[in-house]
Coordinates of C-alpha atoms and ligand atoms in Angstrom, one line a residue:
X82 CA -32.8 3.1 7.2
X83 CA -32.8 3.3 11.1
X84 CA -32.5 6.9 12.6
X85 CA -28.9 7.4 13.9
X86 CA -30.2 7.3 17.5
X87 CA -31.0 3.5 17.1
X88 CA -27.9 2.4 15.3
X89 CA -25.7 0.5 17.5
X90 CA -23.2 -2.2 16.9
X91 CA -26.2 -4.5 17.9
X92 CA -27.8 -4.3 14.5
X93 CA -24.8 -6.3 13.4
X94 CA -25.6 -9.2 16.1
X95 CA -27.8 -12.0 16.0
X96 CA -28.8 -14.6 18.9
X97 CA -26.2 -17.0 17.5
X98 CA -23.2 -15.0 16.3
X99 CA -20.8 -16.5 14.0
X100 CA -17.1 -16.2 14.4
X101 CA -17.1 -13.4 11.6
X102 CA -20.2 -11.7 13.3
X103 CA -18.3 -11.5 16.9
X104 CA -14.9 -10.2 15.1
X105 CA -17.0 -7.6 13.0
X106 CA -18.6 -6.4 16.0
X107 CA -15.4 -5.7 17.8
X108 CA -14.2 -3.8 14.6
X109 CA -17.3 -1.7 14.9
X110 CA -17.0 -0.8 18.3
X111 CA -14.2 1.7 17.4
X112 CA -15.9 3.6 14.5
X113 CA -17.9 6.9 14.6
X114 CA -21.7 6.6 14.4
X115 CA -21.7 8.3 11.2
X116 CA -19.4 5.5 9.8
X117 CA -21.4 2.9 11.1
X118 CA -24.5 4.4 9.6
X119 CA -22.7 4.3 6.4
X120 CA -21.8 0.7 6.6
X121 CA -25.5 -0.2 6.7
X122 CA -25.9 1.1 3.3
X123 CA -22.9 -0.3 1.5
X124 CA -22.5 -3.6 -0.3
X125 CA -20.7 -6.1 1.7
X126 CA -18.6 -9.2 1.1
X127 CA -16.6 -11.5 3.1
X128 CA -13.1 -10.1 3.9
X129 CA -9.5 -11.4 3.6
X130 CA -8.2 -10.2 7.0
X131 CA -11.4 -8.9 8.6
X132 CA -14.7 -10.5 8.7
X133 CA -16.2 -8.1 5.9
X134 CA -14.9 -5.9 3.2
X135 CA -17.3 -2.9 1.9
X136 CA -17.7 -1.4 -1.3
X137 CA -17.0 2.0 -0.8
X138 CA -16.8 4.6 -3.8
X139 CA -16.4 1.8 -5.9
X140 CA -13.5 0.2 -4.4
X141 CA -13.4 -2.9 -1.4
X142 CA -12.0 -1.8 2.0
X143 CA -12.4 -2.5 5.7
X144 CA -14.6 -0.6 8.1
X145 CA -11.5 1.2 9.8
X146 CA -10.2 2.3 6.3
X147 CA -13.5 3.6 5.4
X148 CA -13.4 5.8 8.3
X149 CA -9.7 7.3 8.0
X150 CA -10.4 7.8 4.1
X151 CA -13.4 9.9 4.7
X152 CA -11.4 11.9 7.2
X153 CA -8.6 12.1 4.9
X154 CA -10.6 13.3 2.0
X155 CA -12.4 16.0 4.3
X156 CA -9.5 17.2 5.9
X157 CA -6.3 17.0 4.2
X158 CA -4.9 20.0 2.1
X159 CA -1.9 19.3 0.0
X160 CA 1.1 21.6 -0.3
X161 CA 2.6 22.4 -3.6
X162 CA 6.0 20.6 -3.1
X163 CA 4.0 17.3 -1.5
X164 CA 5.0 13.8 -2.8
X165 CA 2.2 11.0 -2.6
X166 CA 3.4 7.4 -3.0
X167 CA 0.5 5.0 -4.1
X168 CA 0.1 1.4 -4.3
X169 CA -2.4 -1.4 -4.1
X170 CA -1.5 -3.6 -1.1
X171 CA 1.6 -6.0 -1.6
X172 CA 2.9 -4.2 -4.6
X173 CA 6.1 -3.3 -3.0
X174 CA 5.1 -0.3 -0.9
X175 CA 7.8 -0.7 1.7
X176 CA 10.6 -0.8 -0.7
X177 CA 9.3 2.5 -2.5
X178 CA 9.0 4.0 0.6
X179 CA 12.7 3.3 1.4
X180 CA 14.0 4.1 -2.0
X181 CA 12.0 7.5 -2.0
X182 CA 13.1 8.4 1.6
X183 CA 16.7 7.7 0.9
X184 CA 16.6 9.7 -2.4
X185 CA 15.0 12.7 -1.1
X186 CA 17.4 12.8 2.1
X187 CA 20.6 11.9 0.7
X188 CA 22.4 14.8 1.6
X189 CA 21.2 15.0 5.3
X190 CA 21.7 11.2 5.3
X191 CA 24.3 9.6 2.9
X192 CA 23.5 6.2 2.3
X193 CA 27.0 4.6 1.8
X194 CA 26.4 1.3 4.0
X195 CA 30.4 1.5 4.6
X196 CA 31.0 5.2 5.5
X197 CA 31.0 6.1 9.3
X198 CA 28.2 9.1 8.9
X199 CA 26.0 6.5 7.2
X200 CA 25.6 4.6 10.4
X201 CA 23.1 6.9 11.7
X202 CA 21.0 6.5 8.3
X203 CA 17.3 6.3 9.7
X204 CA 16.5 3.1 7.4
X205 CA 19.0 1.2 9.5
X206 CA 16.8 1.6 12.6
X207 CA 13.4 2.5 11.6
X208 CA 11.0 0.3 9.1
X209 CA 10.0 2.5 6.0
X210 CA 6.3 2.6 7.3
X211 CA 7.5 4.7 10.3
X212 CA 9.6 7.2 7.9
X213 CA 6.7 7.7 5.4
X214 CA 3.3 7.6 6.9
X215 CA 0.4 6.2 5.3
X216 CA -2.5 8.7 5.3
X217 CA -5.2 6.0 5.9
X218 CA -3.5 3.9 8.2
X219 CA -1.6 6.6 10.3
X220 CA -2.1 10.1 10.1
X221 CA -6.2 9.9 9.5
X222 CA -6.4 6.5 11.4
X223 CA -8.9 6.4 14.5
X224 CA -10.6 9.4 13.9
X225 CA -7.7 11.7 14.1
X226 CA -7.2 14.9 12.3
X227 CA -3.5 15.6 12.4
X228 CA -2.0 19.0 12.1
X229 CA 0.3 18.7 9.1
X230 CA 0.6 22.4 8.5
X231 CA 3.4 22.2 11.2
X232 CA 5.8 19.5 9.3
X233 CA 9.3 20.6 10.1
X234 CA 11.0 22.4 7.2
X235 CA 13.6 19.6 6.8
X236 CA 10.8 17.2 5.9
X237 CA 10.0 19.0 2.7
X238 CA 8.8 17.7 0.5
X239 CA 6.3 16.0 2.8
X240 CA 6.1 12.7 1.7
X241 CA 2.9 10.6 2.3
X242 CA 1.7 7.0 1.3
X243 CA -1.7 5.8 0.3
X244 CA -3.4 2.6 -1.0
X245 CA -6.4 4.7 -2.1
X246 CA -7.6 4.6 -5.9
X247 CA -6.9 7.6 -7.9
X248 CA -10.5 8.9 -8.1
X249 CA -10.9 8.8 -4.5
X250 CA -7.9 10.8 -3.5
X251 CA -8.3 14.1 -1.9
X252 CA -9.3 16.9 -4.3
X253 CA -6.4 19.3 -3.8
X254 CA -3.8 16.4 -4.5
X255 CA -5.5 15.8 -8.0
X256 CA -6.1 19.3 -8.9
X257 CA -2.3 20.4 -8.1
X258 CA 0.2 20.5 -10.9
X259 CA 2.9 20.4 -8.7
X260 CA 1.9 17.7 -6.1
X261 CA 3.7 14.5 -7.5
X262 CA 2.3 11.2 -7.3
X263 CA 4.5 8.0 -7.7
X264 CA 2.6 4.8 -8.2
X265 CA 4.3 1.4 -8.0
X266 CA 2.7 -1.6 -9.8
X267 CA 3.4 -5.1 -9.5
X268 CA 2.2 -8.0 -11.7
X269 CA -1.3 -9.1 -10.4
X270 CA 0.1 -12.8 -10.0
X271 CA 2.7 -12.2 -7.4
X272 CA 0.5 -9.5 -5.8
X273 CA -2.4 -11.9 -5.2
X274 CA 0.1 -14.4 -3.6
X275 CA 1.9 -12.0 -1.5
X276 CA -1.8 -10.5 -0.2
X277 CA -2.9 -14.0 0.5
X278 CA 0.4 -15.0 2.7
X279 CA 0.1 -11.7 4.4
X280 CA -3.5 -11.8 5.1
X281 CA -3.2 -15.2 6.4
X282 CA -1.0 -14.2 8.8
X283 CA -2.9 -11.3 10.0
X284 CA -6.3 -13.0 10.2
X285 CA -7.8 -13.2 13.7
X286 CA -7.4 -16.9 14.7
X287 CA -11.1 -16.9 15.7
X288 CA -12.1 -16.6 11.8
X289 CA -12.1 -19.7 9.7
X290 CA -8.7 -20.5 7.7
X291 CA -8.5 -18.5 4.3
X292 CA -7.8 -21.0 1.4
X293 CA -5.8 -19.9 -1.6
X294 CA -8.7 -21.1 -3.7
X295 CA -11.1 -18.8 -1.9
X296 CA -8.6 -15.8 -2.0
X297 CA -8.1 -16.6 -5.8
X298 CA -11.9 -16.7 -6.6
X299 CA -12.5 -13.5 -4.6
X300 CA -9.3 -11.6 -6.3
X301 CA -10.7 -12.6 -9.8
X302 CA -14.0 -10.9 -8.7
X303 CA -12.3 -7.9 -7.8
X304 CA -13.0 -8.2 -4.1
X305 CA -9.8 -7.5 -2.3
X306 CA -8.5 -4.5 -0.4
X307 CA -8.6 -1.3 -2.4
X308 CA -9.6 -3.4 -5.6
X309 CA -10.7 -4.4 -8.0
X310 CA -6.9 -4.6 -8.9
X311 CA -7.4 -3.8 -12.6
X312 CA -9.3 -0.6 -11.7
X313 CA -6.5 0.6 -9.2
X314 CA -3.9 0.0 -11.6
X315 CA -5.8 1.6 -14.5
X316 CA -6.8 4.6 -12.4
X317 CA -3.1 5.7 -12.0
X318 CA -2.0 4.2 -15.5
X319 CA -4.4 6.6 -17.4
X320 CA -3.6 9.6 -15.1
X321 CA 0.4 8.9 -16.0
X322 CA -0.4 9.0 -19.4
X323 CA -2.4 12.1 -19.3
X324 CA -0.2 13.7 -16.9
X325 CA 3.1 12.3 -17.1
X326 CA 4.7 15.2 -14.9
X327 CA 2.3 14.8 -12.2
X328 CA 2.0 10.9 -11.9
X329 CA 5.2 8.6 -12.5
X330 CA 4.2 4.9 -12.9
X331 CA 6.8 2.5 -12.0
X332 CA 6.5 -1.2 -12.2
X333 CA 8.2 -3.7 -9.4
X334 CA 9.7 -6.0 -12.0
X335 CA 11.5 -3.2 -13.8
X336 CA 13.2 -1.9 -10.9
X337 CA 14.4 -5.5 -9.8
X338 CA 15.5 -5.8 -13.4
X339 CA 17.2 -2.4 -13.5
X340 CA 17.4 -0.5 -10.4
X341 CA 20.0 2.1 -11.8
X342 CA 18.0 3.5 -14.4
X343 CA 14.5 3.3 -12.3
X344 CA 16.3 5.2 -9.6
X345 CA 17.5 7.9 -11.7
X346 CA 14.0 8.4 -13.1
X347 CA 12.5 8.4 -9.8
X348 CA 14.9 10.9 -8.7
X349 CA 14.5 13.2 -11.7
X350 CA 10.6 13.1 -11.3
X351 CA 10.7 13.9 -7.7
X352 CA 13.0 17.1 -8.2
X353 CA 15.9 15.3 -6.8
X354 CA 17.9 14.2 -9.7
X355 CA 21.3 12.6 -9.3
X356 CA 24.3 15.0 -10.2
X357 CA 26.5 14.5 -13.2
X358 CA 29.2 13.4 -10.2
X359 CA 26.8 11.3 -8.5
X360 CA 25.9 9.6 -11.9
X361 CA 29.2 9.3 -13.3
X362 CA 30.6 7.8 -10.1
X363 CA 27.4 5.6 -9.7
X364 CA 28.1 5.2 -6.1
X365 CA 25.1 7.1 -4.6
X366 CA 22.7 5.4 -6.5
X367 CA 24.3 1.8 -6.0
X368 CA 24.4 2.6 -2.3
X369 CA 20.7 3.6 -2.2
X370 CA 19.8 0.7 -4.4
X371 CA 21.8 -1.7 -1.9
X372 CA 20.3 0.1 1.5
X373 CA 16.8 -0.4 0.4
X374 CA 17.4 -3.9 -1.0
X375 CA 15.2 -6.7 0.2
X376 CA 18.1 -8.7 1.7
X377 CA 19.5 -5.4 3.5
X378 CA 16.4 -4.5 5.1
X379 CA 15.0 -8.0 5.8
X380 CA 18.2 -8.5 8.0
X381 CA 18.0 -5.4 10.2
X382 CA 17.2 -5.9 13.7
X383 CA 14.3 -3.4 13.4
X384 CA 12.7 -5.4 10.7
X385 CA 13.6 -8.8 12.2
X386 CA 12.2 -8.4 15.7
X387 CA 10.7 -4.4 15.5
X388 CA 7.0 -3.6 15.6
X389 CA 6.0 -0.6 13.1
X390 CA 3.9 2.1 14.9
X391 CA 1.7 2.2 11.8
X392 CA -0.3 -1.1 11.8
X393 CA -1.8 -2.7 14.7
X394 CA 0.0 -3.1 18.2
X395 CA 0.8 -6.8 17.2
X396 CA 2.2 -6.1 13.9
X397 CA 5.7 -7.5 13.5
X398 CA 7.7 -5.9 10.8
X399 CA 9.0 -9.1 9.8
X400 CA 5.7 -10.1 8.2
X401 CA 6.5 -7.1 5.3
X402 CA 9.5 -9.0 4.1
X403 CA 8.9 -12.6 3.0
X404 CA 10.5 -13.4 -0.6
X405 CA 10.9 -10.3 -2.4
X406 CA 11.0 -12.1 -5.9
X407 CA 9.4 -12.0 -9.1
X408 CA 7.7 -15.0 -10.1
X409 CA 6.8 -16.8 -6.7
X410 CA 3.3 -17.3 -7.9
X411 CA 4.6 -20.5 -9.9
X412 CA 4.8 -22.1 -6.8
X413 CA 1.4 -21.6 -5.7
X414 CA -1.2 -21.3 -8.9
X415 CA -2.4 -24.4 -10.6
X416 CA -2.6 -24.2 -14.6
X417 CA -6.3 -23.3 -14.5
X418 CA -5.8 -20.6 -12.2
X419 CA -3.0 -19.3 -14.4
X420 CA -5.3 -19.4 -17.4
X421 CA -8.4 -17.8 -15.6
X422 CA -6.1 -15.1 -14.5
X423 CA -4.1 -14.4 -17.6
X424 CA -7.7 -14.3 -19.5
X425 CA -9.1 -11.7 -16.8
X426 CA -6.1 -9.3 -17.2
X427 CA -6.2 -9.7 -21.1
X428 CA -9.9 -8.9 -20.8
X429 CA -9.4 -5.9 -18.3
X430 CA -6.2 -4.6 -19.6
X431 CA -6.9 -4.8 -23.2
X432 CA -6.0 -1.7 -25.4
X433 CA -4.8 0.4 -22.1
X434 CA -1.0 -0.2 -23.2
X435 CA -0.3 -1.6 -19.5
X436 CA 1.7 -4.8 -19.6
X437 CA 3.2 -7.1 -17.1
X438 CA 6.3 -8.9 -16.6
X439 CA 5.3 -12.2 -14.9
X440 CA 8.5 -14.1 -14.2
Ligands
PPS197 N1 13.2 -3.9 -0.2 C1 12.2 -4.5 -0.9 N2 12.6 -5.2 -2.2 C2 11.8 -5.7 -3.0 N3 10.5 -6.4 -2.4 C3 10.3 -6.3 -1.0 C4 11.1 -5.3 -0.5 N4 10.6 -5.1 0.8 C5 9.6 -5.8 0.8 N5 9.4 -6.5 -0.1 C6 8.2 -7.4 -1.0 O1 7.0 -6.8 -1.1 C7 5.9 -7.4 -0.6 C8 5.2 -6.5 0.5 O2 4.5 -5.6 -0.2 P1 4.1 -4.2 0.5 O3 5.4 -3.4 1.0 O4 3.3 -3.3 -0.5 O5 3.3 -4.4 1.7 S1 2.2 -3.6 2.4 O6 1.1 -3.1 1.3 O7 2.8 -2.2 2.7 O8 1.6 -4.4 3.4 C9 6.4 -8.6 0.1 O9 6.4 -9.6 -1.3 P2 6.4 -11.2 -1.2 O10 7.8 -11.3 -0.6 O11 6.2 -11.4 -2.6 O12 5.4 -11.5 -0.2 C10 7.5 -8.1 0.7 O13 8.7 -9.4 0.4

């Protein structure tokens, strides 16, 4: 391996650079020398949204993500009351953030969409990603080391989000008996289609088009952000079986089908159970469900025209709200793809007890 002094982005350049190589060079410019060196030793594959994905600690991710995950693993220290929301991308992260924020803060910010006090609800004017920060995209992004010890008291519990697989979470999060993790899982068919649409939008124009056939092949080979998807899902699933008081495993399709009982379970797990009155009247639970629903969030000014601070400067919130349905994959996957992905899932999830509703 070359010495650190000799490593520059020019190691990734050639005389006749392809579009991928040019984009990669731009990406790498922002990284620390340490991270650039690490990249040289990692397996590399063509990416979805960036030219390449790298296999880091067993999962696939973009160069910038690797840098922030290393920083998160090195510097984050959990507090006993912390809540971590975990997902693989495009599984309903935005929805989960909204629901958890609304549940935890319901006394401070009543959710009733009709009452006067609720006009100030933060979810009406902020995108959920700006209310519950990502550890790797926001707090530890770009080599920052945030001082999280100064979190305001009214923000207890501190709530963070991540796409990092279970084994790569910072150690104190895993060790603690009291830090809570909520994992939201979505069926792999819909997650694939949602990811493909999203990445197509965010992919730089200089890169070649990204066909569904190509995305499908990569997805089935496990090469997708934070994937293989089966390892991501099984990592949290197995932990939720071992430590149900620590890891709550929710499914996107179940919440769609029965939002009330899922919200009750979520609120109890977080230590903010609905009171007997709240449950009897059912109003608060319904109001939270309504406030965080796809139709409500999608139509808000902030989500139609705004830009979340979390992602890149050019990122528009509207891209987080596409269809929000279960089973949209039927409009995209051909019978052979359906057969292949079904077989893969059978093989990977066999014996785990984890199953999915596809429609
Ligand atoms: N409130 C609400 N309810 C139900 N579904 C919702 C909601 N908000 C976003 N969505 C849908 O979730 C998909 C985006 O996934 P994520 O939020 O995980 O994206 S990200 O990883 O944070 O970028 C994406 O799914 P698709 O529509 O299938 O692409 C969004 O439309």
